[in-house]
mmCIF file of C-alpha atoms in Angstrom:
data_model
loop_
_atom_site.group_PDB
_atom_site.id
_atom_site.type_symbol
_atom_site.label_atom_id
_atom_site.label_comp_id
_atom_site.label_asym_id
_atom_site.label_seq_id
_atom_site.Cartn_x
_atom_site.Cartn_y
_atom_site.Cartn_z
ATOM 1 C CA UNK A 23 41.917 -86.387 10.760
ATOM 2 C CA UNK A 24 43.667 -89.429 9.514
ATOM 3 C CA UNK A 25 45.274 -89.664 6.365
ATOM 4 C CA UNK A 26 44.512 -93.504 5.946
ATOM 5 C CA UNK A 27 40.805 -93.492 6.614
ATOM 6 C CA UNK A 28 38.161 -91.326 4.834
ATOM 7 C CA UNK A 29 35.018 -90.733 7.403
ATOM 8 C CA UNK A 30 31.664 -90.498 5.452
ATOM 9 C CA UNK A 31 28.277 -90.437 6.221
ATOM 10 C CA UNK A 32 26.310 -93.241 4.550
ATOM 11 C CA UNK A 33 22.097 -92.148 4.816
ATOM 12 C CA UNK A 34 20.468 -95.221 6.788
ATOM 13 C CA UNK A 35 16.986 -93.997 6.781
ATOM 14 C CA UNK A 36 14.894 -91.016 5.354
ATOM 15 C CA UNK A 37 13.838 -88.540 7.969
ATOM 16 C CA UNK A 38 10.038 -88.293 8.578
ATOM 17 C CA UNK A 39 10.382 -84.952 10.398
ATOM 18 C CA UNK A 40 13.190 -83.528 11.811
ATOM 19 C CA UNK A 41 16.856 -84.748 10.633
ATOM 20 C CA UNK A 42 18.528 -86.853 13.276
ATOM 21 C CA UNK A 43 21.948 -88.413 13.507
ATOM 22 C CA UNK A 44 20.499 -91.909 13.324
ATOM 23 C CA UNK A 45 19.160 -91.412 10.143
ATOM 24 C CA UNK A 46 23.029 -91.837 9.026
ATOM 25 C CA UNK A 47 25.987 -94.551 9.676
ATOM 26 C CA UNK A 48 29.094 -92.690 10.175
ATOM 27 C CA UNK A 49 31.924 -94.994 8.812
ATOM 28 C CA UNK A 50 35.310 -95.126 8.014
ATOM 29 C CA UNK A 51 36.443 -96.185 4.474
ATOM 30 C CA UNK A 52 39.662 -96.658 2.816
ATOM 31 C CA UNK A 53 40.713 -93.361 1.358
ATOM 32 C CA UNK A 54 40.242 -93.828 -2.528
ATOM 33 C CA UNK A 55 42.833 -94.141 -5.312
ATOM 34 C CA UNK A 56 42.306 -91.926 -8.226
ATOM 35 C CA UNK A 57 41.842 -93.793 -11.681
ATOM 36 C CA UNK A 58 42.893 -92.337 -14.876
ATOM 37 C CA UNK A 59 41.556 -89.050 -15.579
ATOM 38 C CA UNK A 60 40.525 -88.577 -11.698
ATOM 39 C CA UNK A 61 42.019 -86.645 -8.896
ATOM 40 C CA UNK A 62 41.827 -87.241 -5.184
ATOM 41 C CA UNK A 63 40.259 -84.316 -3.275
ATOM 42 C CA UNK A 64 40.586 -83.589 0.416
ATOM 43 C CA UNK A 65 37.203 -81.919 1.565
ATOM 44 C CA UNK A 66 38.020 -78.572 3.349
ATOM 45 C CA UNK A 67 34.449 -77.186 3.490
ATOM 46 C CA UNK A 68 30.589 -78.700 3.415
ATOM 47 C CA UNK A 69 27.827 -76.328 2.136
ATOM 48 C CA UNK A 70 24.661 -77.060 4.034
ATOM 49 C CA UNK A 71 21.673 -76.232 2.122
ATOM 50 C CA UNK A 72 17.789 -76.820 2.457
ATOM 51 C CA UNK A 73 17.751 -79.068 -0.858
ATOM 52 C CA UNK A 74 19.914 -81.674 1.353
ATOM 53 C CA UNK A 75 16.205 -82.156 3.282
ATOM 54 C CA UNK A 76 14.793 -82.980 -0.106
ATOM 55 C CA UNK A 77 17.968 -85.333 -1.322
ATOM 56 C CA UNK A 78 17.172 -87.439 1.650
ATOM 57 C CA UNK A 79 13.279 -87.910 0.980
ATOM 58 C CA UNK A 80 12.156 -89.841 -1.968
ATOM 59 C CA UNK A 81 9.902 -87.385 -3.279
ATOM 60 C CA UNK A 82 9.956 -86.243 -7.075
ATOM 61 C CA UNK A 83 12.693 -83.978 -7.028
ATOM 62 C CA UNK A 84 15.049 -82.441 -9.810
ATOM 63 C CA UNK A 85 18.015 -85.345 -8.828
ATOM 64 C CA UNK A 86 17.727 -88.706 -7.820
ATOM 65 C CA UNK A 87 17.191 -89.441 -4.387
ATOM 66 C CA UNK A 88 20.242 -90.131 -2.426
ATOM 67 C CA UNK A 89 19.976 -94.077 -1.917
ATOM 68 C CA UNK A 90 20.017 -95.811 1.293
ATOM 69 C CA UNK A 91 23.311 -96.853 2.096
ATOM 70 C CA UNK A 92 25.064 -93.931 -0.084
ATOM 71 C CA UNK A 93 27.562 -91.074 0.808
ATOM 72 C CA UNK A 94 24.813 -88.447 1.736
ATOM 73 C CA UNK A 95 25.019 -85.693 -1.124
ATOM 74 C CA UNK A 96 26.320 -82.376 -0.672
ATOM 75 C CA UNK A 97 28.260 -79.694 -2.463
ATOM 76 C CA UNK A 98 31.890 -78.349 -1.181
ATOM 77 C CA UNK A 99 35.465 -77.110 -1.696
ATOM 78 C CA UNK A 100 38.456 -79.357 -1.577
ATOM 79 C CA UNK A 101 42.333 -79.377 -2.169
ATOM 80 C CA UNK A 102 43.495 -81.685 -4.879
ATOM 81 C CA UNK A 103 46.078 -83.886 -2.840
ATOM 82 C CA UNK A 104 47.083 -86.406 -5.608
ATOM 83 C CA UNK A 105 45.873 -86.196 -9.548
ATOM 84 C CA UNK A 106 45.795 -88.452 -12.719
ATOM 85 C CA UNK A 107 44.248 -85.816 -14.565
ATOM 86 C CA UNK A 108 45.919 -82.389 -16.167
ATOM 87 C CA UNK A 109 42.758 -80.640 -15.432
ATOM 88 C CA UNK A 110 43.110 -80.890 -11.609
ATOM 89 C CA UNK A 111 46.683 -79.768 -10.355
ATOM 90 C CA UNK A 112 47.842 -80.907 -7.265
ATOM 91 C CA UNK A 113 47.200 -78.012 -4.663
ATOM 92 C CA UNK A 114 44.423 -76.556 -6.952
ATOM 93 C CA UNK A 115 41.107 -76.029 -5.008
ATOM 94 C CA UNK A 116 38.085 -77.278 -6.479
ATOM 95 C CA UNK A 117 34.417 -77.152 -6.162
ATOM 96 C CA UNK A 118 31.525 -79.169 -6.731
ATOM 97 C CA UNK A 119 29.824 -82.208 -5.290
ATOM 98 C CA UNK A 120 31.948 -83.657 -2.491
ATOM 99 C CA UNK A 121 29.570 -85.394 -0.442
ATOM 100 C CA UNK A 122 29.534 -85.635 3.355
ATOM 101 C CA UNK A 123 32.975 -87.149 3.615
ATOM 102 C CA UNK A 124 36.536 -86.295 4.100
ATOM 103 C CA UNK A 125 37.582 -87.197 0.541
ATOM 104 C CA UNK A 126 36.165 -87.547 -2.619
ATOM 105 C CA UNK A 127 37.336 -88.012 -6.100
ATOM 106 C CA UNK A 128 36.893 -85.927 -8.805
ATOM 107 C CA UNK A 129 36.926 -86.700 -12.770
ATOM 108 C CA UNK A 130 36.355 -85.236 -16.254
ATOM 109 C CA UNK A 131 32.987 -86.384 -16.791
ATOM 110 C CA UNK A 132 29.794 -84.594 -16.752
ATOM 111 C CA UNK A 133 29.729 -83.930 -13.015
ATOM 112 C CA UNK A 134 33.414 -82.341 -13.234
ATOM 113 C CA UNK A 135 34.240 -80.500 -10.365
ATOM 114 C CA UNK A 136 35.037 -76.546 -10.709
ATOM 115 C CA UNK A 137 38.819 -75.367 -10.659
ATOM 116 C CA UNK A 138 38.931 -72.392 -8.674
ATOM 117 C CA UNK A 139 41.531 -69.332 -10.185
ATOM 118 C CA UNK A 140 44.772 -69.743 -7.972
ATOM 119 C CA UNK A 141 45.347 -66.683 -5.795
ATOM 120 C CA UNK A 142 41.604 -65.996 -5.466
ATOM 121 C CA UNK A 143 41.582 -62.552 -3.548
ATOM 122 C CA UNK A 144 38.409 -63.815 -1.940
ATOM 123 C CA UNK A 145 37.880 -66.161 1.102
ATOM 124 C CA UNK A 146 37.230 -69.956 0.200
ATOM 125 C CA UNK A 147 34.184 -70.256 2.230
ATOM 126 C CA UNK A 148 32.768 -67.101 0.049
ATOM 127 C CA UNK A 149 33.144 -69.466 -2.550
ATOM 128 C CA UNK A 150 29.879 -71.261 -1.533
ATOM 129 C CA UNK A 151 28.166 -68.579 -0.437
ATOM 130 C CA UNK A 152 27.981 -64.804 -1.828
ATOM 131 C CA UNK A 153 30.060 -65.576 -4.831
ATOM 132 C CA UNK A 154 29.252 -69.180 -5.309
ATOM 133 C CA UNK A 155 25.888 -71.332 -6.131
ATOM 134 C CA UNK A 156 24.358 -69.243 -3.252
ATOM 135 C CA UNK A 157 24.929 -66.214 -4.853
ATOM 136 C CA UNK A 158 24.244 -67.658 -8.252
ATOM 137 C CA UNK A 159 20.919 -68.994 -7.107
ATOM 138 C CA UNK A 160 20.083 -65.167 -6.225
ATOM 139 C CA UNK A 161 21.130 -63.625 -9.066
ATOM 140 C CA UNK A 162 19.447 -65.757 -11.833
ATOM 141 C CA UNK A 163 16.163 -66.169 -9.680
ATOM 142 C CA UNK A 164 16.181 -62.342 -9.067
ATOM 143 C CA UNK A 165 17.460 -61.029 -12.233
ATOM 144 C CA UNK A 166 16.360 -63.565 -14.975
ATOM 145 C CA UNK A 167 12.725 -64.250 -13.161
ATOM 146 C CA UNK A 168 11.981 -61.713 -10.857
ATOM 147 C CA UNK A 169 13.438 -59.089 -13.496
ATOM 148 C CA UNK A 170 13.354 -56.152 -10.859
ATOM 149 C CA UNK A 171 13.209 -52.281 -12.243
ATOM 150 C CA UNK A 172 14.384 -49.412 -10.430
ATOM 151 C CA UNK A 173 12.165 -48.196 -7.794
ATOM 152 C CA UNK A 174 10.058 -51.442 -7.668
ATOM 153 C CA UNK A 175 9.372 -52.985 -4.255
ATOM 154 C CA UNK A 176 11.442 -56.355 -4.123
ATOM 155 C CA UNK A 177 10.259 -58.730 -0.994
ATOM 156 C CA UNK A 178 12.312 -61.638 -0.141
ATOM 157 C CA UNK A 179 11.736 -64.379 2.491
ATOM 158 C CA UNK A 180 14.192 -66.079 4.702
ATOM 159 C CA UNK A 181 16.028 -62.919 4.199
ATOM 160 C CA UNK A 182 18.792 -63.078 6.899
ATOM 161 C CA UNK A 183 19.379 -66.636 5.021
ATOM 162 C CA UNK A 184 22.452 -67.620 2.603
ATOM 163 C CA UNK A 185 20.277 -66.546 -0.656
ATOM 164 C CA UNK A 186 17.752 -64.302 0.724
ATOM 165 C CA UNK A 187 20.621 -61.832 2.091
ATOM 166 C CA UNK A 188 22.171 -62.087 -1.346
ATOM 167 C CA UNK A 189 18.706 -61.271 -2.972
ATOM 168 C CA UNK A 190 18.264 -58.239 -0.994
ATOM 169 C CA UNK A 191 21.654 -56.630 -1.692
ATOM 170 C CA UNK A 192 21.509 -57.575 -5.327
ATOM 171 C CA UNK A 193 17.958 -55.918 -5.201
ATOM 172 C CA UNK A 194 19.459 -52.688 -3.733
ATOM 173 C CA UNK A 195 22.652 -52.434 -6.000
ATOM 174 C CA UNK A 196 19.668 -52.694 -8.898
ATOM 175 C CA UNK A 197 18.090 -49.939 -7.392
ATOM 176 C CA UNK A 198 15.166 -51.210 -5.739
ATOM 177 C CA UNK A 199 13.400 -50.664 -2.535
ATOM 178 C CA UNK A 200 14.074 -53.922 -0.532
ATOM 179 C CA UNK A 201 11.882 -55.206 2.049
ATOM 180 C CA UNK A 202 13.080 -58.617 4.096
ATOM 181 C CA UNK A 203 11.168 -61.170 5.951
ATOM 182 C CA UNK A 204 13.273 -62.902 9.032
ATOM 183 C CA UNK A 205 12.754 -64.664 12.431
ATOM 184 C CA UNK A 206 13.475 -62.394 15.540
ATOM 185 C CA UNK A 207 14.578 -58.688 16.264
ATOM 186 C CA UNK A 208 18.116 -59.191 15.812
ATOM 187 C CA UNK A 209 17.800 -60.654 12.679
ATOM 188 C CA UNK A 210 15.473 -58.012 11.488
ATOM 189 C CA UNK A 211 17.615 -55.561 12.634
ATOM 190 C CA UNK A 212 20.814 -57.118 11.183
ATOM 191 C CA UNK A 213 19.442 -57.155 7.289
ATOM 192 C CA UNK A 214 18.500 -53.321 7.752
ATOM 193 C CA UNK A 215 21.448 -51.974 9.533
ATOM 194 C CA UNK A 216 24.361 -54.019 8.019
ATOM 195 C CA UNK A 217 22.850 -55.309 4.797
ATOM 196 C CA UNK A 218 21.126 -52.193 3.510
ATOM 197 C CA UNK A 219 17.354 -53.560 3.164
ATOM 198 C CA UNK A 220 14.918 -50.577 3.647
ATOM 199 C CA UNK A 221 12.663 -52.483 5.972
ATOM 200 C CA UNK A 222 12.448 -55.802 7.626
ATOM 201 C CA UNK A 223 9.445 -58.121 9.076
ATOM 202 C CA UNK A 224 9.893 -60.068 12.058
ATOM 203 C CA UNK A 225 7.713 -63.310 11.403
ATOM 204 C CA UNK A 226 7.813 -64.110 15.006
ATOM 205 C CA UNK A 227 6.284 -61.333 16.131
ATOM 206 C CA UNK A 228 2.633 -61.481 16.814
ATOM 207 C CA UNK A 229 1.691 -58.371 14.612
ATOM 208 C CA UNK A 230 3.730 -59.523 11.539
ATOM 209 C CA UNK A 231 0.915 -59.193 9.247
ATOM 210 C CA UNK A 232 0.351 -55.251 10.316
ATOM 211 C CA UNK A 233 4.416 -55.053 9.889
ATOM 212 C CA UNK A 234 4.158 -56.899 6.275
ATOM 213 C CA UNK A 235 1.306 -54.123 5.208
ATOM 214 C CA UNK A 236 3.429 -51.466 6.737
ATOM 215 C CA UNK A 237 6.550 -52.340 4.994
ATOM 216 C CA UNK A 238 4.723 -52.512 1.855
ATOM 217 C CA UNK A 239 2.276 -49.387 1.490
ATOM 218 C CA UNK A 240 2.689 -49.435 -2.372
ATOM 219 C CA UNK A 241 2.408 -53.071 -2.876
ATOM 220 C CA UNK A 242 5.049 -55.549 -3.720
ATOM 221 C CA UNK A 243 6.327 -55.823 -7.580
ATOM 222 C CA UNK A 244 8.815 -59.072 -6.774
ATOM 223 C CA UNK A 245 8.175 -61.699 -4.099
ATOM 224 C CA UNK A 246 11.613 -63.921 -4.117
ATOM 225 C CA UNK A 247 10.042 -66.760 -2.544
ATOM 226 C CA UNK A 248 11.924 -69.094 -0.178
ATOM 227 C CA UNK A 249 9.569 -69.928 2.723
ATOM 228 C CA UNK A 250 5.792 -71.056 1.473
ATOM 229 C CA UNK A 251 2.569 -71.343 3.992
ATOM 230 C CA UNK A 252 1.218 -68.827 5.463
ATOM 231 C CA UNK A 253 3.715 -66.220 5.015
ATOM 232 C CA UNK A 254 3.843 -66.657 1.162
ATOM 233 C CA UNK A 255 -0.262 -66.276 1.232
ATOM 234 C CA UNK A 256 0.011 -63.261 2.840
ATOM 235 C CA UNK A 257 2.366 -61.735 0.637
ATOM 236 C CA UNK A 258 0.975 -62.941 -2.605
ATOM 237 C CA UNK A 259 -2.193 -60.877 -1.237
ATOM 238 C CA UNK A 260 -0.030 -57.681 -1.158
ATOM 239 C CA UNK A 261 1.456 -58.096 -4.684
ATOM 240 C CA UNK A 262 1.039 -55.596 -7.417
ATOM 241 C CA UNK A 263 -0.850 -56.222 -10.863
ATOM 242 C CA UNK A 264 1.655 -58.237 -13.102
ATOM 243 C CA UNK A 265 3.724 -59.271 -9.907
ATOM 244 C CA UNK A 266 6.552 -61.598 -10.500
ATOM 245 C CA UNK A 267 7.442 -64.432 -8.068
ATOM 246 C CA UNK A 268 10.467 -66.534 -8.412
ATOM 247 C CA UNK A 269 10.046 -69.404 -6.499
ATOM 248 C CA UNK A 270 13.127 -70.953 -5.211
ATOM 249 C CA UNK A 271 11.811 -72.889 -1.998
ATOM 250 C CA UNK A 272 9.187 -73.591 0.533
ATOM 251 C CA UNK A 273 11.654 -74.376 3.395
ATOM 252 C CA UNK A 274 8.595 -73.991 6.075
ATOM 253 C CA UNK A 275 7.058 -77.510 4.965
ATOM 254 C CA UNK A 276 10.379 -79.585 4.441
ATOM 255 C CA UNK A 277 10.425 -81.143 7.840
ATOM 256 C CA UNK A 278 6.545 -81.078 8.111
ATOM 257 C CA UNK A 279 5.869 -84.508 6.179
ATOM 258 C CA UNK A 280 2.808 -82.531 4.754
ATOM 259 C CA UNK A 281 2.479 -81.396 1.257
ATOM 260 C CA UNK A 282 2.928 -77.814 1.190
ATOM 261 C CA UNK A 283 -0.512 -76.193 -0.311
ATOM 262 C CA UNK A 284 -1.271 -72.660 -1.101
ATOM 263 C CA UNK A 285 -4.481 -70.100 -2.382
ATOM 264 C CA UNK A 286 -3.833 -69.463 -5.638
ATOM 265 C CA UNK A 287 -6.636 -66.781 -5.882
ATOM 266 C CA UNK A 288 -4.030 -64.087 -5.664
ATOM 267 C CA UNK A 289 -2.180 -65.312 -8.869
ATOM 268 C CA UNK A 290 -5.366 -64.801 -10.812
ATOM 269 C CA UNK A 291 -6.675 -61.999 -9.551
ATOM 270 C CA UNK A 292 -3.334 -60.233 -9.452
ATOM 271 C CA UNK A 293 -2.074 -61.872 -12.965
ATOM 272 C CA UNK A 294 1.233 -62.895 -10.647
ATOM 273 C CA UNK A 295 3.945 -64.860 -12.917
ATOM 274 C CA UNK A 296 5.085 -67.334 -10.600
ATOM 275 C CA UNK A 297 7.961 -69.559 -11.714
ATOM 276 C CA UNK A 298 9.978 -72.291 -9.884
ATOM 277 C CA UNK A 299 13.544 -72.566 -10.817
ATOM 278 C CA UNK A 300 16.736 -74.576 -10.275
ATOM 279 C CA UNK A 301 20.220 -73.029 -10.104
ATOM 280 C CA UNK A 302 21.359 -75.509 -12.486
ATOM 281 C CA UNK A 303 18.886 -74.376 -14.890
ATOM 282 C CA UNK A 304 21.323 -71.627 -15.670
ATOM 283 C CA UNK A 305 24.472 -73.914 -15.555
ATOM 284 C CA UNK A 306 25.674 -72.545 -18.824
ATOM 285 C CA UNK A 307 25.811 -69.029 -17.739
ATOM 286 C CA UNK A 308 27.530 -69.782 -14.278
ATOM 287 C CA UNK A 309 30.614 -67.918 -15.089
ATOM 288 C CA UNK A 310 28.605 -64.773 -16.039
ATOM 289 C CA UNK A 311 27.255 -64.656 -12.768
ATOM 290 C CA UNK A 312 30.215 -65.367 -10.394
ATOM 291 C CA UNK A 313 32.011 -62.966 -12.252
ATOM 292 C CA UNK A 314 29.663 -60.119 -11.447
ATOM 293 C CA UNK A 315 29.370 -61.177 -8.056
ATOM 294 C CA UNK A 316 32.778 -61.198 -7.454
ATOM 295 C CA UNK A 317 33.047 -57.785 -8.810
ATOM 296 C CA UNK A 318 30.659 -56.673 -6.484
ATOM 297 C CA UNK A 319 31.996 -58.232 -3.235
ATOM 298 C CA UNK A 320 35.440 -57.019 -3.977
ATOM 299 C CA UNK A 321 34.220 -53.207 -4.655
ATOM 300 C CA UNK A 322 32.226 -53.457 -1.208
ATOM 301 C CA UNK A 323 28.754 -53.870 -2.687
ATOM 302 C CA UNK A 324 28.042 -57.408 -1.895
ATOM 303 C CA UNK A 325 29.040 -59.067 1.923
ATOM 304 C CA UNK A 326 29.027 -62.413 2.628
ATOM 305 C CA UNK A 327 27.404 -63.240 5.558
ATOM 306 C CA UNK A 328 28.350 -67.058 6.963
ATOM 307 C CA UNK A 329 27.944 -69.350 9.906
ATOM 308 C CA UNK A 330 30.703 -71.802 10.218
ATOM 309 C CA UNK A 331 30.093 -75.132 12.234
ATOM 310 C CA UNK A 332 33.551 -76.834 13.305
ATOM 311 C CA UNK A 333 33.859 -80.834 11.955
ATOM 312 C CA UNK A 334 32.304 -83.001 9.810
ATOM 313 C CA UNK A 335 31.154 -85.303 12.407
ATOM 314 C CA UNK A 336 28.737 -82.108 13.252
ATOM 315 C CA UNK A 337 26.822 -82.236 9.824
ATOM 316 C CA UNK A 338 23.663 -83.942 10.626
ATOM 317 C CA UNK A 339 22.964 -81.630 13.826
ATOM 318 C CA UNK A 340 23.931 -78.551 11.706
ATOM 319 C CA UNK A 341 21.828 -78.966 8.844
ATOM 320 C CA UNK A 342 18.687 -78.527 11.322
ATOM 321 C CA UNK A 343 19.988 -74.706 11.534
ATOM 322 C CA UNK A 344 18.472 -73.948 8.601
ATOM 323 C CA UNK A 345 15.043 -74.885 9.479
ATOM 324 C CA UNK A 346 15.374 -73.627 12.875
ATOM 325 C CA UNK A 347 16.358 -70.365 11.834
ATOM 326 C CA UNK A 348 19.816 -71.004 13.577
ATOM 327 C CA UNK A 349 21.945 -69.653 11.085
ATOM 328 C CA UNK A 350 22.964 -66.555 9.769
ATOM 329 C CA UNK A 351 23.834 -66.131 5.809
ATOM 330 C CA UNK A 352 25.647 -69.352 4.559
ATOM 331 C CA UNK A 353 25.757 -72.130 6.190
ATOM 332 C CA UNK A 354 28.955 -74.117 6.267
ATOM 333 C CA UNK A 355 30.832 -76.893 8.052
ATOM 334 C CA UNK A 356 34.362 -76.625 8.396
ATOM 335 C CA UNK A 357 35.838 -80.134 7.842
ATOM 336 C CA UNK A 358 39.355 -79.948 8.553
#
């Protein structure tokens, strides 16, 4: 990688379905110079998440859409290479919104990047996954909105993915019975044998509805929803009275171009508490969650799963793994 150029993906067009490389311009720009109170950061790992697809669209969302011609928004981890700020020491690792590029600027404003502790006993990429924003999403969505109690049944969709795999493990730590929905026999085996789920449902199998019924004989108390669509409807129909449903995502519809709809009769008849959330809702408590997640990780109670794709240039194609079911755990790009 040249130290004189900054490779960047600029959004050229808004995808109508599957994300293609043609939706971006891949350009080289001069490496930016940090101004007062700023630092130059070389991006090491880029986080790929379903929300990338939302940011590319002009749908109603929790942040402004990425404008045409702007650097594609994305989270990541980098290292400070030059600094005009006491907050960012050269050599320090930082995490935040880096964008899909080789270099970015960190500043001291409202969107300042977080500085990771020196000599961190956890791999850097784990700070994007189980001990990072992904883990924090699982932590607050399950514990604050789902409020699982020992002995209850917790179900999570996209259970082999980044958030779902952490949700299931936290639920087990809290003494719950955990059922995961995943695509394919190998992913179902993985979440049961490797991650400790009590049961798995293969949504790619023709009898997935029968599998769901068999895996939840006493109903479902908490449904951590990542997928939406007919799977969500089938799960809601098996929820117990006064169940809780943290709504984290509806990934099955992000590439379809169709609005997500659902039969809400189960919500009424079973008095299900449904709450959509974005991880930034809990921003003032991130440290609390990260500390507990890191403790569980170091104690061996929480496993970090990841799929690593090499090279920044691979990002547009790699992000589709999220929607094709091609990743296990956290999906990251190793930029350099």
